[in-house]
Amino acid sequence: MYLSLVKKDFKIVLRGNLGILVAQMLFILIIISVNMGIVGYGVMVTAFGWQLLLSVSTEEKKSRSLALLIAMPYEKGKIITTRYVSPMLGFAGVTLIYEGLALITNMNDFFIIKPLTYDVIAITMCAYALFISITVPLYLILSDSVVRGITIFLILGTVWIGYFLWNNINIRNSLLTMTFITNHFHIVCIIVSIISLVISRTISLQIFKKIEY
């Protein structure tokens, strides 16, 4: 069930939107990443997840496939998990693409696109996971236009707050003053990312349980 629905999600988002997605990512890379560094990476992954969820939402509302799925004897948790896996795989894919482009554009140790670090990926995943946890239940019950408005506000708000905090509070250096974190920084970042995924899915499931169809 999980694998087939994930494949279906990616077919939907890539089938009619591949050109738009490529143009969107190039725009973000050229305009945002070059001028604002890692902020472009955060916008890239969030924009892809947003496009994926809304594309799937539009298709499902046309075919009423979600109504059929909910009518089947599956637990709500399984539906959330399935709908949660697709954007998280998208996060991993966009992260790999971004890092690959950063390495390609490396010119004599000068990076046009700033490469990623463990802490950047971990912080971005925390924000992205929260975004997905709220968006998944919303797109299941609200019209696409309403979800677009809410999610655009979430994207802009998250990016602005993250950029402000990152530039005014030296989070990384503060953490590195702790000896344990300094010696195991990459492990700490991985643990934080996993915790954010668990919390995010729990939030999404709790919201979904409140939904009445």
GROMACS .gro file of C-alpha atoms in nm:
model
  213
    1MET     CA    1   0.000   0.000   0.000
    2TYR     CA    2   0.267   0.249   0.106
    3LEU     CA    3   0.498   0.198  -0.191
    4SER     CA    4   0.222   0.208  -0.453
    5LEU     CA    5   0.075   0.532  -0.315
    6VAL     CA    6   0.417   0.697  -0.291
    7LYS     CA    7   0.488   0.606  -0.656
    8LYS     CA    8   0.148   0.744  -0.751
    9ASP     CA    9   0.219   1.073  -0.569
   10PHE     CA   10   0.546   1.130  -0.755
   11LYS     CA   11   0.390   1.039  -1.090
   12ILE     CA   12   0.121   1.300  -1.031
   13VAL     CA   13   0.360   1.580  -0.934
   14LEU     CA   14   0.613   1.509  -1.210
   15ARG     CA   15   0.371   1.429  -1.492
   16GLY     CA   16   0.234   1.778  -1.548
   17ASN     CA   17   0.464   1.995  -1.341
   18LEU     CA   18   0.819   1.887  -1.427
   19GLY     CA   19   0.894   2.200  -1.631
   20ILE     CA   20   0.749   2.427  -1.363
   21LEU     CA   21   0.945   2.249  -1.089
   22VAL     CA   22   1.275   2.278  -1.277
   23ALA     CA   23   1.215   2.648  -1.355
   24GLN     CA   24   1.111   2.711  -0.995
   25MET     CA   25   1.425   2.550  -0.854
   26LEU     CA   26   1.654   2.732  -1.097
   27PHE     CA   27   1.490   3.062  -1.001
   28ILE     CA   28   1.539   2.989  -0.632
   29LEU     CA   29   1.901   2.888  -0.688
   30ILE     CA   30   1.987   3.194  -0.895
   31ILE     CA   31   1.795   3.461  -0.703
   32ILE     CA   32   1.788   3.336  -0.345
   33SER     CA   33   2.072   3.087  -0.288
   34VAL     CA   34   2.342   3.301  -0.448
   35ASN     CA   35   2.239   3.607  -0.246
   36MET     CA   36   2.106   3.460   0.077
   37GLY     CA   37   2.294   3.130   0.104
   38ILE     CA   38   2.118   2.848   0.285
   39VAL     CA   39   1.780   3.024   0.282
   40GLY     CA   40   1.747   2.916  -0.081
   41TYR     CA   41   1.782   2.553   0.023
   42GLY     CA   42   1.500   2.588   0.276
   43VAL     CA   43   1.275   2.753   0.018
   44MET     CA   44   1.360   2.483  -0.239
   45VAL     CA   45   1.263   2.186  -0.024
   46THR     CA   46   0.949   2.356   0.110
   47ALA     CA   47   0.838   2.462  -0.238
   48PHE     CA   48   0.876   2.105  -0.367
   49GLY     CA   49   0.680   1.959  -0.074
   50TRP     CA   50   0.412   2.223  -0.122
   51GLN     CA   51   0.384   2.148  -0.494
   52LEU     CA   52   0.369   1.774  -0.433
   53LEU     CA   53   0.094   1.792  -0.171
   54LEU     CA   54  -0.122   2.032  -0.369
   55SER     CA   55  -0.080   1.838  -0.695
   56VAL     CA   56  -0.184   1.516  -0.523
   57SER     CA   57  -0.470   1.696  -0.349
   58THR     CA   58  -0.610   1.831  -0.676
   59GLU     CA   59  -0.590   1.489  -0.843
   60GLU     CA   60  -0.751   1.306  -0.553
   61LYS     CA   61  -1.036   1.551  -0.526
   62LYS     CA   62  -1.108   1.503  -0.895
   63SER     CA   63  -1.107   1.124  -0.879
   64ARG     CA   64  -1.243   1.099  -0.523
   65SER     CA   65  -0.979   0.831  -0.462
   66LEU     CA   66  -0.921   0.956  -0.108
   67ALA     CA   67  -1.287   0.896  -0.020
   68LEU     CA   68  -1.252   0.538  -0.143
   69LEU     CA   69  -0.932   0.493   0.054
   70ILE     CA   70  -1.088   0.618   0.377
   71ALA     CA   71  -1.387   0.388   0.324
   72MET     CA   72  -1.151   0.088   0.331
   73PRO     CA   73  -1.069  -0.079   0.665
   74TYR     CA   74  -0.735   0.096   0.714
   75GLU     CA   75  -0.639   0.292   1.020
   76LYS     CA   76  -0.606   0.668   0.989
   77GLY     CA   77  -0.244   0.636   1.101
   78LYS     CA   78  -0.160   0.434   0.788
   79ILE     CA   79  -0.313   0.699   0.563
   80ILE     CA   80  -0.115   0.974   0.735
   81THR     CA   81   0.206   0.770   0.715
   82THR     CA   82   0.158   0.712   0.343
   83ARG     CA   83   0.088   1.076   0.273
   84TYR     CA   84   0.378   1.174   0.498
   85VAL     CA   85   0.643   0.956   0.329
   86SER     CA   86   0.616   1.122  -0.015
   87PRO     CA   87   0.714   1.479   0.086
   88MET     CA   88   0.989   1.348   0.316
   89LEU     CA   89   1.139   1.151   0.027
   90GLY     CA   90   1.109   1.471  -0.174
   91PHE     CA   91   1.308   1.647   0.098
   92ALA     CA   92   1.586   1.390   0.068
   93GLY     CA   93   1.587   1.415  -0.312
   94VAL     CA   94   1.602   1.794  -0.323
   95THR     CA   95   1.875   1.792  -0.058
   96LEU     CA   96   2.090   1.562  -0.273
   97ILE     CA   97   2.026   1.774  -0.584
   98TYR     CA   98   2.117   2.096  -0.400
   99GLU     CA   99   2.436   1.947  -0.257
  100GLY     CA  100   2.531   1.812  -0.600
  101LEU     CA  101   2.485   2.154  -0.759
  102ALA     CA  102   2.688   2.315  -0.479
  103LEU     CA  103   2.976   2.079  -0.554
  104ILE     CA  104   2.947   2.131  -0.930
  105THR     CA  105   2.959   2.511  -0.894
  106ASN     CA  106   3.268   2.497  -0.674
  107MET     CA  107   3.531   2.716  -0.840
  108ASN     CA  108   3.874   2.696  -0.678
  109ASP     CA  109   3.727   2.660  -0.328
  110PHE     CA  110   3.479   2.941  -0.394
  111PHE     CA  111   3.122   2.814  -0.379
  112ILE     CA  112   2.863   3.003  -0.584
  113ILE     CA  113   2.600   2.796  -0.404
  114LYS     CA  114   2.689   2.742  -0.038
  115PRO     CA  115   2.728   2.372   0.051
  116LEU     CA  116   2.518   2.223   0.328
  117THR     CA  117   2.629   2.129   0.678
  118TYR     CA  118   2.477   1.885   0.927
  119ASP     CA  119   2.323   2.163   1.135
  120VAL     CA  120   2.167   2.334   0.834
  121ILE     CA  121   2.005   2.009   0.718
  122ALA     CA  122   1.881   1.931   1.071
  123ILE     CA  123   1.730   2.276   1.128
  124THR     CA  124   1.570   2.278   0.783
  125MET     CA  125   1.424   1.932   0.839
  126CYS     CA  126   1.271   2.043   1.170
  127ALA     CA  127   1.097   2.338   1.003
  128TYR     CA  128   0.997   2.129   0.699
  129ALA     CA  129   0.859   1.847   0.914
  130LEU     CA  130   0.644   2.095   1.107
  131PHE     CA  131   0.522   2.245   0.779
  132ILE     CA  132   0.427   1.900   0.645
  133SER     CA  133   0.258   1.793   0.970
  134ILE     CA  134   0.018   2.087   0.946
  135THR     CA  135  -0.029   2.082   0.569
  136VAL     CA  136  -0.112   1.712   0.524
  137PRO     CA  137  -0.436   1.716   0.728
  138LEU     CA  138  -0.537   2.055   0.586
  139TYR     CA  139  -0.515   1.953   0.224
  140LEU     CA  140  -0.730   1.648   0.297
  141ILE     CA  141  -1.029   1.852   0.416
  142LEU     CA  142  -0.999   2.209   0.284
  143SER     CA  143  -1.021   2.348  -0.068
  144ASP     CA  144  -0.693   2.393  -0.252
  145SER     CA  145  -0.724   2.773  -0.262
  146VAL     CA  146  -0.754   2.791   0.118
  147VAL     CA  147  -0.461   2.553   0.167
  148ARG     CA  148  -0.249   2.758  -0.075
  149GLY     CA  149  -0.310   3.073   0.127
  150ILE     CA  150  -0.232   2.907   0.459
  151THR     CA  151   0.079   2.727   0.334
  152ILE     CA  152   0.223   3.032   0.157
  153PHE     CA  153   0.190   3.219   0.486
  154LEU     CA  154   0.362   2.931   0.667
  155ILE     CA  155   0.645   2.919   0.411
  156LEU     CA  156   0.713   3.293   0.420
  157GLY     CA  157   0.681   3.309   0.798
  158THR     CA  158   0.911   3.012   0.854
  159VAL     CA  159   1.175   3.144   0.613
  160TRP     CA  160   1.169   3.495   0.764
  161ILE     CA  161   1.184   3.373   1.125
  162GLY     CA  162   1.458   3.120   1.044
  163TYR     CA  163   1.665   3.375   0.856
  164PHE     CA  164   1.627   3.633   1.134
  165LEU     CA  165   1.721   3.389   1.412
  166TRP     CA  166   2.012   3.243   1.218
  167ASN     CA  167   2.163   3.587   1.157
  168ASN     CA  168   2.100   3.732   1.502
  169ILE     CA  169   2.161   3.432   1.728
  170ASN     CA  170   2.475   3.231   1.665
  171ILE     CA  171   2.312   2.897   1.735
  172ARG     CA  172   2.586   2.680   1.590
  173ASN     CA  173   2.873   2.839   1.783
  174SER     CA  174   2.671   2.832   2.105
  175LEU     CA  175   2.611   2.459   2.066
  176LEU     CA  176   2.974   2.392   1.980
  177THR     CA  177   3.085   2.534   2.316
  178MET     CA  178   2.952   2.211   2.469
  179THR     CA  179   3.223   1.944   2.455
  180PHE     CA  180   2.991   1.647   2.395
  181ILE     CA  181   2.813   1.820   2.108
  182THR     CA  182   3.146   1.925   1.958
  183ASN     CA  183   3.270   1.565   1.956
  184HIS     CA  184   2.946   1.414   1.828
  185PHE     CA  185   2.795   1.703   1.632
  186HIS     CA  186   2.682   1.499   1.329
  187ILE     CA  187   2.518   1.238   1.554
  188VAL     CA  188   2.334   1.509   1.749
  189CYS     CA  189   2.203   1.658   1.424
  190ILE     CA  190   2.077   1.318   1.307
  191ILE     CA  191   1.904   1.257   1.642
  192VAL     CA  192   1.739   1.601   1.629
  193SER     CA  193   1.615   1.527   1.276
  194ILE     CA  194   1.467   1.191   1.380
  195ILE     CA  195   1.296   1.347   1.683
  196SER     CA  196   1.149   1.621   1.464
  197LEU     CA  197   1.005   1.355   1.230
  198VAL     CA  198   0.844   1.163   1.516
  199ILE     CA  199   0.695   1.478   1.672
  200SER     CA  200   0.580   1.605   1.334
  201ARG     CA  201   0.401   1.281   1.244
  202THR     CA  202   0.238   1.276   1.589
  203ILE     CA  203   0.107   1.630   1.539
  204SER     CA  204  -0.023   1.537   1.196
  205LEU     CA  205  -0.194   1.223   1.328
  206GLN     CA  206  -0.358   1.411   1.617
  207ILE     CA  207  -0.496   1.674   1.380
  208PHE     CA  208  -0.615   1.401   1.144
  209LYS     CA  209  -0.795   1.217   1.425
  210LYS     CA  210  -1.003   1.530   1.487
  211ILE     CA  211  -1.122   1.530   1.127
  212GLU     CA  212  -1.472   1.402   1.062
  213TYR     CA  213  -1.563   1.302   0.706
   0.00000   0.00000   0.00000
